[in-house]
CSV table of C-alpha atoms in Angstrom, one decimal:
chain,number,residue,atom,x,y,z
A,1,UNK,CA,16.5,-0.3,0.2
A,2,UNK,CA,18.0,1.4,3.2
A,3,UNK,CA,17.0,5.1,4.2
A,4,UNK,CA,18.8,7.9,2.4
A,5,UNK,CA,18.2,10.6,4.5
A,6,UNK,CA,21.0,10.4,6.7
A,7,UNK,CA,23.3,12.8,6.7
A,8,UNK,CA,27.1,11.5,5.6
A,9,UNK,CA,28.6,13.6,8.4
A,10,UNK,CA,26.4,11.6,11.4
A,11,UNK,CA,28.9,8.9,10.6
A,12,UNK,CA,31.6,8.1,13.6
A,13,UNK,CA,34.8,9.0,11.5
A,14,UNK,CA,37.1,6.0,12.3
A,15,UNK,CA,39.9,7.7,10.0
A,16,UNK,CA,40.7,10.3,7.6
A,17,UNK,CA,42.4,9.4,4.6
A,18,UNK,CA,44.8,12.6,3.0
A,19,UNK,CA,45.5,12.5,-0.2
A,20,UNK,CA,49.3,11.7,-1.0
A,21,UNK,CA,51.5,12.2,-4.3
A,22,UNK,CA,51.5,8.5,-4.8
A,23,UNK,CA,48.1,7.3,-4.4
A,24,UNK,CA,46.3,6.4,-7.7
A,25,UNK,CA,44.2,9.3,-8.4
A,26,UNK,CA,42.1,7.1,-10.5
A,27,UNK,CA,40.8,5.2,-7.4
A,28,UNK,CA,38.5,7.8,-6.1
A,29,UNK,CA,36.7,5.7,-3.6
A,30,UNK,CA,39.3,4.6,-1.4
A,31,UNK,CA,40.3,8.4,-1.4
A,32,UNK,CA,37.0,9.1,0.5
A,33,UNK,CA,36.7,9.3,4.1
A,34,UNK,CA,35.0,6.9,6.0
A,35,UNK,CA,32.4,8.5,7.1
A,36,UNK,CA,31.1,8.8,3.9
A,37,UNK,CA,31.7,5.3,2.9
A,38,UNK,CA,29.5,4.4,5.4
A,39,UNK,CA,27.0,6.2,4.2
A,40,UNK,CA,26.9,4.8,1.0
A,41,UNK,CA,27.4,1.4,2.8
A,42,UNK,CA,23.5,2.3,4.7
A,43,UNK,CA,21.8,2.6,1.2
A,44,UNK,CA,22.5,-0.8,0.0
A,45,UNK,CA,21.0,-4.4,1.8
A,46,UNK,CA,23.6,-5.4,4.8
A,47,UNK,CA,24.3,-8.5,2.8
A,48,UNK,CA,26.0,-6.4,0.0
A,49,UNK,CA,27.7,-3.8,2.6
A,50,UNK,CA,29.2,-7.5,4.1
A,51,UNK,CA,30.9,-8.4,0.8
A,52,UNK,CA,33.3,-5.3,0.7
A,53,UNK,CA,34.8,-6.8,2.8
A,54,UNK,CA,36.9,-8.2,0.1
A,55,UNK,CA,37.9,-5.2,-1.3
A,56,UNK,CA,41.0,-4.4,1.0
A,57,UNK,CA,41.8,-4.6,4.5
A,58,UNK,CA,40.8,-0.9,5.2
A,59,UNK,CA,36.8,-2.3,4.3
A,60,UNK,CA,37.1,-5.3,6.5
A,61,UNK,CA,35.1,-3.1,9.4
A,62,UNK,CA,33.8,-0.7,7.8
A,63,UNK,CA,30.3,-2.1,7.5
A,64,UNK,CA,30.2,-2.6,11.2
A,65,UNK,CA,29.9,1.2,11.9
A,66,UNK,CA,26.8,1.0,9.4
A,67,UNK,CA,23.6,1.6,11.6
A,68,UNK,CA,20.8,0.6,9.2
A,69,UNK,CA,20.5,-3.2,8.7
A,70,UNK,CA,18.5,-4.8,5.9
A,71,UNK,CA,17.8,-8.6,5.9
A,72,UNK,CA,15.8,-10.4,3.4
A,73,UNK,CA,14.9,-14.1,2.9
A,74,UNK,CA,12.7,-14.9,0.7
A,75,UNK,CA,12.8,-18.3,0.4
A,76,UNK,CA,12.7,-21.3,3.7
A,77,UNK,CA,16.4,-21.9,3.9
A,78,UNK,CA,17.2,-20.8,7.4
A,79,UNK,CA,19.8,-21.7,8.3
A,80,UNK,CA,22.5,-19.6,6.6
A,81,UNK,CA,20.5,-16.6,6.9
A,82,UNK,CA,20.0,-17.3,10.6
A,83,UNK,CA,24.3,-17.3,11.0
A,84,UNK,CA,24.4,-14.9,9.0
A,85,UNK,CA,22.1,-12.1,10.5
A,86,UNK,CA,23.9,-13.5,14.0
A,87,UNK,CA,27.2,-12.5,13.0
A,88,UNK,CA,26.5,-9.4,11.8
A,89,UNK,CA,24.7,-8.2,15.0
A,90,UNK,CA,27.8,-9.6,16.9
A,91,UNK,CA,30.2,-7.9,15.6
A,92,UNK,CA,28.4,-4.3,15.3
A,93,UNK,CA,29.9,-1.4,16.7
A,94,UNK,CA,26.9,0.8,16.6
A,95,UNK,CA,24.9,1.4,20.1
A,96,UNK,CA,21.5,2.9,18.0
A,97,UNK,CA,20.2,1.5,15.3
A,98,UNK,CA,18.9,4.0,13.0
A,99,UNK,CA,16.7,1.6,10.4
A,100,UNK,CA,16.4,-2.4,10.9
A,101,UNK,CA,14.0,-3.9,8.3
A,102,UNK,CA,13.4,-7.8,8.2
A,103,UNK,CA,11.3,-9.5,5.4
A,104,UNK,CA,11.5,-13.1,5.6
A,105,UNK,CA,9.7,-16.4,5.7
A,106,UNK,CA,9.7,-18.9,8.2
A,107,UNK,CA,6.8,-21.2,7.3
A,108,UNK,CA,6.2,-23.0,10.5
A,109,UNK,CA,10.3,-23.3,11.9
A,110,UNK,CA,10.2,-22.9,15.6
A,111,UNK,CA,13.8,-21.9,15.8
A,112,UNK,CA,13.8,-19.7,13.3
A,113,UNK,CA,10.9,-17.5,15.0
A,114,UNK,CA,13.1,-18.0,18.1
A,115,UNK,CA,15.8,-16.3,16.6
A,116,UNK,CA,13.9,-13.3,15.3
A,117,UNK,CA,12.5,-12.6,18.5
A,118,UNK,CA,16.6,-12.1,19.6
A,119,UNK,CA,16.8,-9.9,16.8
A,120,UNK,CA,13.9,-7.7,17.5
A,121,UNK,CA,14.7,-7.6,21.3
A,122,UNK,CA,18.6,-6.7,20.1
A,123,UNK,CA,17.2,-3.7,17.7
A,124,UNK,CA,15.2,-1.9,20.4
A,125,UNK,CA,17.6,-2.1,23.0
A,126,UNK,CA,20.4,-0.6,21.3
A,127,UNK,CA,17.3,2.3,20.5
A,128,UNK,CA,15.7,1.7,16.8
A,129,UNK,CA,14.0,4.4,15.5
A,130,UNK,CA,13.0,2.6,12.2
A,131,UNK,CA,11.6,-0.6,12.2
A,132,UNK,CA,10.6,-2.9,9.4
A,133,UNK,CA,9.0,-6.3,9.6
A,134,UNK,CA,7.7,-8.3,6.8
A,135,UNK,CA,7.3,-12.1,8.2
A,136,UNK,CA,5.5,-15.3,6.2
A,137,UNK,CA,4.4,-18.0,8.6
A,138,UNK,CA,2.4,-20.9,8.9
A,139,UNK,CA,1.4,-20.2,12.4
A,140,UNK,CA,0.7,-17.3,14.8
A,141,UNK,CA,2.9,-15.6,16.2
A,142,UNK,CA,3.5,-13.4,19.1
A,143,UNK,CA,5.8,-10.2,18.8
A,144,UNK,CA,8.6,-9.6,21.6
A,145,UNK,CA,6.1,-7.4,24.4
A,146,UNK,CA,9.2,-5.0,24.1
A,147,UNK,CA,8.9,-4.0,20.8
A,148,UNK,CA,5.7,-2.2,21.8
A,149,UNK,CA,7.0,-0.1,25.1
A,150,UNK,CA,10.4,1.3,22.2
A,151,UNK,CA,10.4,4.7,23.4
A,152,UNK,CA,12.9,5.8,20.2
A,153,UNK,CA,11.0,4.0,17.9
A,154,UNK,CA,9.3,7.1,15.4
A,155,UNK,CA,8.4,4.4,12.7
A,156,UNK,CA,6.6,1.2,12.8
A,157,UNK,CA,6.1,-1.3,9.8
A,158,UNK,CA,4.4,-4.8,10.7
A,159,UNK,CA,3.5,-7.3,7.7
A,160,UNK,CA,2.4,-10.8,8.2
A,161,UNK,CA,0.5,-13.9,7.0
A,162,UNK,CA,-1.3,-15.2,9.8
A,163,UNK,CA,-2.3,-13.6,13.2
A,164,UNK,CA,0.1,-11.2,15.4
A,165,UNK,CA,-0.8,-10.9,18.9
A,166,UNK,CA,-0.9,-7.1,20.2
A,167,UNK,CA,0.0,-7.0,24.2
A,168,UNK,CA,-2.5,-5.2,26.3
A,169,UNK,CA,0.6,-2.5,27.4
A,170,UNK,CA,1.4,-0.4,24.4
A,171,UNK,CA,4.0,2.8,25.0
A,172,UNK,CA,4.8,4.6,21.7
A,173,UNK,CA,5.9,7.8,22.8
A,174,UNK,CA,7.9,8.5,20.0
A,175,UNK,CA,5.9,7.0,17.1
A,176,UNK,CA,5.0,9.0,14.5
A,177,UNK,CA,4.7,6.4,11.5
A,178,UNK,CA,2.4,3.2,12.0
A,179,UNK,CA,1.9,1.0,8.6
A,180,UNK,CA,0.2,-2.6,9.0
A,181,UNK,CA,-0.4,-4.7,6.5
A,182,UNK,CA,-1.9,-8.2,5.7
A,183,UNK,CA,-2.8,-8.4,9.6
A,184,UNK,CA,-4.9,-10.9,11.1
A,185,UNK,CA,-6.3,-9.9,14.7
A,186,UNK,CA,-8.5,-11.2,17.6
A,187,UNK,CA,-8.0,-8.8,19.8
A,188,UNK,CA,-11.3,-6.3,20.4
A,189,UNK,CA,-10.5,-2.9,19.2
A,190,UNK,CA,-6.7,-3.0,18.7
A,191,UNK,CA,-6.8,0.3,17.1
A,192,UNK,CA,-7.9,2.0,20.0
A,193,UNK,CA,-5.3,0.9,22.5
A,194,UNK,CA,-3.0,1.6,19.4
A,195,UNK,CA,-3.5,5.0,18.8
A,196,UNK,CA,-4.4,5.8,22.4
A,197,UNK,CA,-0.8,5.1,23.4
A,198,UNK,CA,0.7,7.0,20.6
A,199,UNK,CA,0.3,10.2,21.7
A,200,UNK,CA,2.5,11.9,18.7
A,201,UNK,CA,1.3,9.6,15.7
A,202,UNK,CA,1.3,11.8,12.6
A,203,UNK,CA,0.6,8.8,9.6
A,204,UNK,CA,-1.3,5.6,10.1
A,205,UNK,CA,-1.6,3.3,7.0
A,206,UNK,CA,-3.9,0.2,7.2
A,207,UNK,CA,-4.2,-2.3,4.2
A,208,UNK,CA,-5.5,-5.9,3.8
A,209,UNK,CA,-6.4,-6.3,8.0
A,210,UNK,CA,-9.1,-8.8,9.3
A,211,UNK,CA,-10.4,-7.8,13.1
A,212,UNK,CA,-12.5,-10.7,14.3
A,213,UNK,CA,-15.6,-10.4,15.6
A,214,UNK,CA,-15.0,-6.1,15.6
A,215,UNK,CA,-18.3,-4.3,15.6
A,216,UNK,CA,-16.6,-1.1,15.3
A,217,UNK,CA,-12.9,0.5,14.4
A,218,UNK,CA,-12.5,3.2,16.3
A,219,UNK,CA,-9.9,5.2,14.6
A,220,UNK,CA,-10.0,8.6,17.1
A,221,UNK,CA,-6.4,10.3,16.6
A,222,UNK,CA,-6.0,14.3,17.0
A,223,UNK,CA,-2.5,14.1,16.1
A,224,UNK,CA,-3.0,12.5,13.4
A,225,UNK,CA,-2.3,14.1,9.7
A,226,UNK,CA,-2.3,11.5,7.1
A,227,UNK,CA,-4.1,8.0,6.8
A,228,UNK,CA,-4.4,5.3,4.5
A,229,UNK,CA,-7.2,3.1,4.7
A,230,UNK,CA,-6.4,0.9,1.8
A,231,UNK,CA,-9.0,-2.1,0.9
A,232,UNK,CA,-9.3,-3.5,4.4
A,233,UNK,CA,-9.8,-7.0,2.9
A,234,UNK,CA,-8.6,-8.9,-0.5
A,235,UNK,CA,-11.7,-10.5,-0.6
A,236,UNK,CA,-15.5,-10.3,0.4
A,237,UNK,CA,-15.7,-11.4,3.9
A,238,UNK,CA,-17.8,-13.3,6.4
A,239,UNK,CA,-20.6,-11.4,8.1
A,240,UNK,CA,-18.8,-11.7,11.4
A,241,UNK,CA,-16.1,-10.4,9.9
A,242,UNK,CA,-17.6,-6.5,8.8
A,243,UNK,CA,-17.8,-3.7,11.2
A,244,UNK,CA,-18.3,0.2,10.4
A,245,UNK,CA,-15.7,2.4,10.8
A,246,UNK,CA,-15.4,5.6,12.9
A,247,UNK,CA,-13.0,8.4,11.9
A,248,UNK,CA,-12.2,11.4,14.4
A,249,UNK,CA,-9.2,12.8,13.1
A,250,UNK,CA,-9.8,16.7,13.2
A,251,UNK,CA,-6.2,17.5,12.1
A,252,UNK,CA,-5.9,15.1,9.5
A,253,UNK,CA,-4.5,16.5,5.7
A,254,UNK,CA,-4.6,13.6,3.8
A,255,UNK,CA,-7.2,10.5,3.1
A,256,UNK,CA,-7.4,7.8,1.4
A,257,UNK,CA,-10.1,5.6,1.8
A,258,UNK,CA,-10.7,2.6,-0.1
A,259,UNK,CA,-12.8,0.7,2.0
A,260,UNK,CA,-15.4,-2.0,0.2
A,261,UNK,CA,-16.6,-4.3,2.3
A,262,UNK,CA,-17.1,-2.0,6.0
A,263,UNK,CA,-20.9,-1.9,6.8
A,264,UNK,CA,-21.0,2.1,7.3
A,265,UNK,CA,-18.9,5.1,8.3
A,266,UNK,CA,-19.2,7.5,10.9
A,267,UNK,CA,-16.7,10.4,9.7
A,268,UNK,CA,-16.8,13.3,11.8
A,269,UNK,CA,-15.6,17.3,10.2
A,270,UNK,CA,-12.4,17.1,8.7
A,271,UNK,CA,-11.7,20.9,8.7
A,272,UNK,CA,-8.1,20.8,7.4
A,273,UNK,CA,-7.7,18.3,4.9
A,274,UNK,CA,-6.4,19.7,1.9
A,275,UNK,CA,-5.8,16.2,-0.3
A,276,UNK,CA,-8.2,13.2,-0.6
A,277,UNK,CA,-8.9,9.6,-2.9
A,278,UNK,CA,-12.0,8.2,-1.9
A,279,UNK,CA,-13.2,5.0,-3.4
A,280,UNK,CA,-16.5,4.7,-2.6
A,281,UNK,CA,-18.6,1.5,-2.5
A,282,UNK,CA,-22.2,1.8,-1.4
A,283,UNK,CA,-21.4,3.2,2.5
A,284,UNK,CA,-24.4,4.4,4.4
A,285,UNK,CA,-23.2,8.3,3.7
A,286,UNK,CA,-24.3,9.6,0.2
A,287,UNK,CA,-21.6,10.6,-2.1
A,288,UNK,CA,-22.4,14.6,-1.5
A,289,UNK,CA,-23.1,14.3,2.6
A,290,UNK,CA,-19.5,12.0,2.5
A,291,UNK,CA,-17.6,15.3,0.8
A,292,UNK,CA,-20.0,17.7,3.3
A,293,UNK,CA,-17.3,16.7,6.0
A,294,UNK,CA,-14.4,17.3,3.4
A,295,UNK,CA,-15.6,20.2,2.2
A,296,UNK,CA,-12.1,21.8,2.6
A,297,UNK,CA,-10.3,19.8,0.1
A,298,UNK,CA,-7.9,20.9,-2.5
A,299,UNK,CA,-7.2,18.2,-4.5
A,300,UNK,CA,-9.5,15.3,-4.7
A,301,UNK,CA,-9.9,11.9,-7.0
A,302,UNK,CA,-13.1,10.6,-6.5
A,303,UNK,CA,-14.3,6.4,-7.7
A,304,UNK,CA,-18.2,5.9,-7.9
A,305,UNK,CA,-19.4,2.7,-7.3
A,306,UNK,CA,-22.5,2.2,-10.0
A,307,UNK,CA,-26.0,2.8,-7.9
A,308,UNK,CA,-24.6,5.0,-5.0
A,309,UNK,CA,-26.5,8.1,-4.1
A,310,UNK,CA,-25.7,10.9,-5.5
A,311,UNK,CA,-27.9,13.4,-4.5
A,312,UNK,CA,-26.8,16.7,-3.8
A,313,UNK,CA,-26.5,18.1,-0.1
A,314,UNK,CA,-28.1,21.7,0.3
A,315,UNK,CA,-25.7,24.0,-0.1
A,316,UNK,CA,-21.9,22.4,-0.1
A,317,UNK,CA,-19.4,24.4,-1.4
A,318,UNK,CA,-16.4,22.9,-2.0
A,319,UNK,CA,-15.3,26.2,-2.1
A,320,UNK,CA,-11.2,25.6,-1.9
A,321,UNK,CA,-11.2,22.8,-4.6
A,322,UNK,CA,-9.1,23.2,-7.5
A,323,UNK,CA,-7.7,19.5,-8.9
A,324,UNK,CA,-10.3,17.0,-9.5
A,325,UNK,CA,-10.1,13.8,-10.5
A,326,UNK,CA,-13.3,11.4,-11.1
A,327,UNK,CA,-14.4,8.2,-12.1
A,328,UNK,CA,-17.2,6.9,-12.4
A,329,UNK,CA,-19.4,3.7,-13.6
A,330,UNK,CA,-23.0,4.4,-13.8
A,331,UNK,CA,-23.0,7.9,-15.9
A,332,UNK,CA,-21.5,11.4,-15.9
A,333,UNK,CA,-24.4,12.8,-14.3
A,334,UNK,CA,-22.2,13.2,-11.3
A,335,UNK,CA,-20.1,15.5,-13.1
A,336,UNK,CA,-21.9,17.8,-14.0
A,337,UNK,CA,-23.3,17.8,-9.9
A,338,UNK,CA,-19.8,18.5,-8.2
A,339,UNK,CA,-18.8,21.0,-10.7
A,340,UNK,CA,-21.5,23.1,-9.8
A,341,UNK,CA,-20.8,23.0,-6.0
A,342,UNK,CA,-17.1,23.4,-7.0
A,343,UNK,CA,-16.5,27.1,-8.1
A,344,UNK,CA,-12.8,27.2,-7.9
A,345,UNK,CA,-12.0,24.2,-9.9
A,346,UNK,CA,-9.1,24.4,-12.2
A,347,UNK,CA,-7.6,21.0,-13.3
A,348,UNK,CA,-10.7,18.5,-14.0
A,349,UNK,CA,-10.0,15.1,-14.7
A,350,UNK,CA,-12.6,11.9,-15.6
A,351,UNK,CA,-13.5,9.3,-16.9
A,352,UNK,CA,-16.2,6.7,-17.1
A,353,UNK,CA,-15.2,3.0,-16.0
A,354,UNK,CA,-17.6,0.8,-17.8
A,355,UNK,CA,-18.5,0.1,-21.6
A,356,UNK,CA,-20.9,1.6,-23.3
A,357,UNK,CA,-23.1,0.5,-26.2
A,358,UNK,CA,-22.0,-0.9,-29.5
A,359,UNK,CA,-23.9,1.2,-30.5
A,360,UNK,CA,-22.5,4.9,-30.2
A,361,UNK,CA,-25.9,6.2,-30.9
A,362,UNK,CA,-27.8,4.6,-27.7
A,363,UNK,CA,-25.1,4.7,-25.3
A,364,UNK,CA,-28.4,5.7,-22.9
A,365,UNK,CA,-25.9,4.2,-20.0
A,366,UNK,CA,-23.8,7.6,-20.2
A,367,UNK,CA,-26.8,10.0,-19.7
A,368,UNK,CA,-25.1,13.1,-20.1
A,369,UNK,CA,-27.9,16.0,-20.2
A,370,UNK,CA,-26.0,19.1,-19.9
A,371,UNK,CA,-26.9,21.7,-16.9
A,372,UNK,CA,-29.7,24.8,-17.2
A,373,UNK,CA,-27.2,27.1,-15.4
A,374,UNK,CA,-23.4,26.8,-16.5
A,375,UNK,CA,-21.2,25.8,-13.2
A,376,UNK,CA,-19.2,28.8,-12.1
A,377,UNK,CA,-16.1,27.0,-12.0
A,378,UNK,CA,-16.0,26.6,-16.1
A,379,UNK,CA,-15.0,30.5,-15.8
A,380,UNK,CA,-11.8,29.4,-14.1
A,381,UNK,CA,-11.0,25.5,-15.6
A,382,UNK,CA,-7.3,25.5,-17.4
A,383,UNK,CA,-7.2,21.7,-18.2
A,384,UNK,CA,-9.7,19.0,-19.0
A,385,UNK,CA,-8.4,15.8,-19.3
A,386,UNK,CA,-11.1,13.2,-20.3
A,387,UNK,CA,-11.1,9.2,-21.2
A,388,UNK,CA,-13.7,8.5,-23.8
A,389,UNK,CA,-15.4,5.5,-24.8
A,390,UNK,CA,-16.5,7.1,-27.8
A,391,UNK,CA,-20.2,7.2,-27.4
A,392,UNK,CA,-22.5,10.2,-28.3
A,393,UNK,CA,-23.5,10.7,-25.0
A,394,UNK,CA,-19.6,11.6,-24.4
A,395,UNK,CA,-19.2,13.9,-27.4
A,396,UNK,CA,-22.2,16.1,-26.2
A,397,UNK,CA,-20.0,16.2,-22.9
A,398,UNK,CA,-17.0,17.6,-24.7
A,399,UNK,CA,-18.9,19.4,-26.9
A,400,UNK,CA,-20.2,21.7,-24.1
A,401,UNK,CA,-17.4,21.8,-21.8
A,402,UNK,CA,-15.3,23.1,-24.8
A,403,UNK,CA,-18.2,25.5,-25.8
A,404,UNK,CA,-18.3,27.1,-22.1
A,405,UNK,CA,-15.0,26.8,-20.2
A,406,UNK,CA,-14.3,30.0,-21.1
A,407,UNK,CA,-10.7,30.2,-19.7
A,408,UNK,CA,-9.4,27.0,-20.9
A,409,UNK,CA,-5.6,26.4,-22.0
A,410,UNK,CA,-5.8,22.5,-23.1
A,411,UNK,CA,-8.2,19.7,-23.1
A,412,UNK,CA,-6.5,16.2,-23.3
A,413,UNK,CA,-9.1,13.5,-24.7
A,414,UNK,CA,-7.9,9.9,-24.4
A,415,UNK,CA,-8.9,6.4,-25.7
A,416,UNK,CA,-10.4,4.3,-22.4
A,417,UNK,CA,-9.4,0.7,-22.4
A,418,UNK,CA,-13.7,0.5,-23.6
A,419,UNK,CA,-12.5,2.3,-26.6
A,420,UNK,CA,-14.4,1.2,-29.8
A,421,UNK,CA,-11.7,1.7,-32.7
A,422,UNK,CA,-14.3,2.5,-36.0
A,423,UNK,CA,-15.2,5.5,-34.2
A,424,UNK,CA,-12.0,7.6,-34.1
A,425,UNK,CA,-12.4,8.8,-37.8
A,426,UNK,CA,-15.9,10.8,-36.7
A,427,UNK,CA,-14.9,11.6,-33.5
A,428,UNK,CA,-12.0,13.1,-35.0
A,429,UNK,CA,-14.5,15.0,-37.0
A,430,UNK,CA,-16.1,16.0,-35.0
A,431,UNK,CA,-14.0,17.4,-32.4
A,432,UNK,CA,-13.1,20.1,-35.2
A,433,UNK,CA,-16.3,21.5,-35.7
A,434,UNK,CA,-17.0,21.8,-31.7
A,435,UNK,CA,-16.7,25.6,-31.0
A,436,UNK,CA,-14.5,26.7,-28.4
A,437,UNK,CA,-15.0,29.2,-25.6
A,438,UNK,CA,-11.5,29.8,-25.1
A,439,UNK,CA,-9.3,31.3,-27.9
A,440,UNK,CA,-6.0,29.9,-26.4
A,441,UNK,CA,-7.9,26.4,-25.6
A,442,UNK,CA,-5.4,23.5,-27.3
A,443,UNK,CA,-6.9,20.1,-28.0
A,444,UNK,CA,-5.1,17.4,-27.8
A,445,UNK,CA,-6.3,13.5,-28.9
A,446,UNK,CA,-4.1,10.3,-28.3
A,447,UNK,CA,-3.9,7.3,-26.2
């Protein structure tokens, strides 16, 4: 879908249409001018925009004033959509391109690569700021050395099957937006040269990429302010395959991080970050000395993988959290650890990943033992929301968070998928004995 943020009036106005006594007032899209047609024109694929042609005469050009272009082929058949994508960048009357996004496969057709290598070297030099490639191939390929020395390009999207080649002379002065995905790569430390020669990058988003034989991604940005590192590979990998992974981004606001298979991180102070979701796996950083370097978060979802370390560090604060979201898989031991170093907390959401015992009575796997000291922040907590299994272990959970958040408004309690059905009735119960701290607290139970 094309970009909707273009303004209607950026449009070159090829003619305006008055309204006349005689024109059927009915037909209120020929009455509007053609700027605005265009407009409409960019939001749809350039296939569709093509085929208005048939409306009337005044349409027949119309879509050639359209400067965001949107080809898909999902299937082999080249051919047509080779002539097709031809004809349409011959007969364009823009000079910049504002979006051109390309998702096709080619399986292992020489010409057809050919061809996209025109079309790529046509969007930069008529100035793309946008640009969009998602290619399936049986073979590597090599991307026109051009694309990577666009000086109007502000956002980057590369997708592919099989290995790209990066050159070694990389100019992004413009680039603020780099997203790869499902990217095979040989070269050593592509990242590096990457981010070194993007002087202005703002958002980097990384997800399914293989570096071969990389002992270390150097990820060192201080421009940038949001990153993605999304499952770095679909599946376990070779051992030559892993590396560790460095993060130096000092102005970065957003992380996520859902890395399982990295051998270690080195992640330096992240002193403004106000949102994070971490998925962590068994890294060499403890869960507490991983959240000592994001200690200024606001809003954070947290995954646990079971047997990580979760011992405290001396004296974190996470002084400026208030929306928490966790899950976890060994116990909810680690609940009751970062609410205690959280003292501002205010939304608190969790829930517990794995099933526990048939038997609700020796769920020991839950191991809920409830603090000496009650955690500042249940002073301040508005709304719990928590996914039960049903357990005992869980109750006593809910039982004292109810009993001591003294300033709660609602606590939502829902049935996990692990949810064992004969227990509803008592927990049901149950829940209406449980004393409440707060006189306004509203409890709600459901799916």
């Amino acid at each position: 879908m094309m970009d909707s943020s273009r303004n209607p009036e950026e449009y070159p106005i090829l003619s305006k249409r008055p309204h006349s006594e005689n024109e059927n007032l009915e037909d209120r899209i020929s009455n509007l001018p053609d700027a605005l047609l265009c407009y409409i024109l960019s939001l749809v694929p350039t296939i569709c925009a093509v085929r208005t042609t048939i409306l009337s005469k005044r349409w027949n050009t119309l879509w050639t004033y359209v400067d965001n272009y949107d080809f898909e082929n999902p299937n082999e058949k080249h051919q047509h959509f080779i002539e097709f994508g031809e004809t349409v960048l011959r007969n364009s009357n823009v000079s910049s391109i504002r979006k051109f996004r390309l998702s096709c496969s080619w399986g292992d057709n020489v010409h057809g690569i050919s061809k996209l290598y025109v079309w790529i070297c046509t969007a930069v030099v008529r100035n793309v700021k946008e640009f969009d490639l998602s290619i399936r191939t049986k073979t590597p390929i090599e991307l026109p050395k051009i694309l990577f020395t666009c000086e109007t390009l502000v956002s980057l999207k590369l997708s592919s099957t099989n290995f790209i080649t990066i050159p070694e002379i990389i100019r992004f002065s413009s680039l603020k937006i780099l997203q790869i995905r499902h990217w095979k790569c040989m070269v050593d430390d592509p990242m590096k040269n990457i981010l070194d020669c993007s002087p202005v990058l703002e958002e980097l988003y990384l997800q399914f990429v293989v570096f071969q034989n990389l002992q270390k991604l150097n990820l060192r940005c201080f421009t940038l302010k949001r990153l993605t590192i999304s499952t770095l590979y679909p599946k376990p990998l070779k051992e030559n395959l892993l590396h560790d992974v460095v993060i130096d981004t000092p102005r970065l606001e957003y992380l996520n991080f859902e890395d399982s298979h990295s051998n270690g991180i080195e992640l330096n102070q992240l002193p403004v970050l106000t949102s994070a979701n971490l998925h962590i796996f068994g890294l060499n950083l403890g869960v507490f000395e991983f959240l000592s370097r994001v200690s200024n978060v606001k809003h954070l979802i947290l995954f646990l993988k079971a047997g990580m370390d979760v011992l405290p560090v001396p004296n974190l604060l996470l002084i400026n959290l208030t929306n928490l979201e966790i899950q976890v898989t060994d116990n909810w031991a680690f609940v009751c650890s970062i609410l205690k170093c959280s003292p501002n907390l205010q939304v608190l959401t969790c829930e517990k990943a794995v099933r526990c015992s048939i038997n609700r009575h020796h769920a020991s796997i839950c191991d809920w033992r409830a603090p000496v000291d009650v955690p500042k922040c249940l002073l301040c907590l508005t709304r719990i929301e928590i996914r039960i299994n049903g357990c005992d272990n869980e109750m006593e959970l809910v039982k004292y968070l109810l009993n001591n958040a003294m300033a709660l408004k609602m606590m939502v309690i829902r049935r996990s998928v692990n949810f064992v059905k004969k227990w509803e009735s008592r927990i049901l119960k149950e829940l209406l004995r449980f004393r409440r701290g707060s006189v306004m607290c509203e409890v709600v139970f459901g799916s």
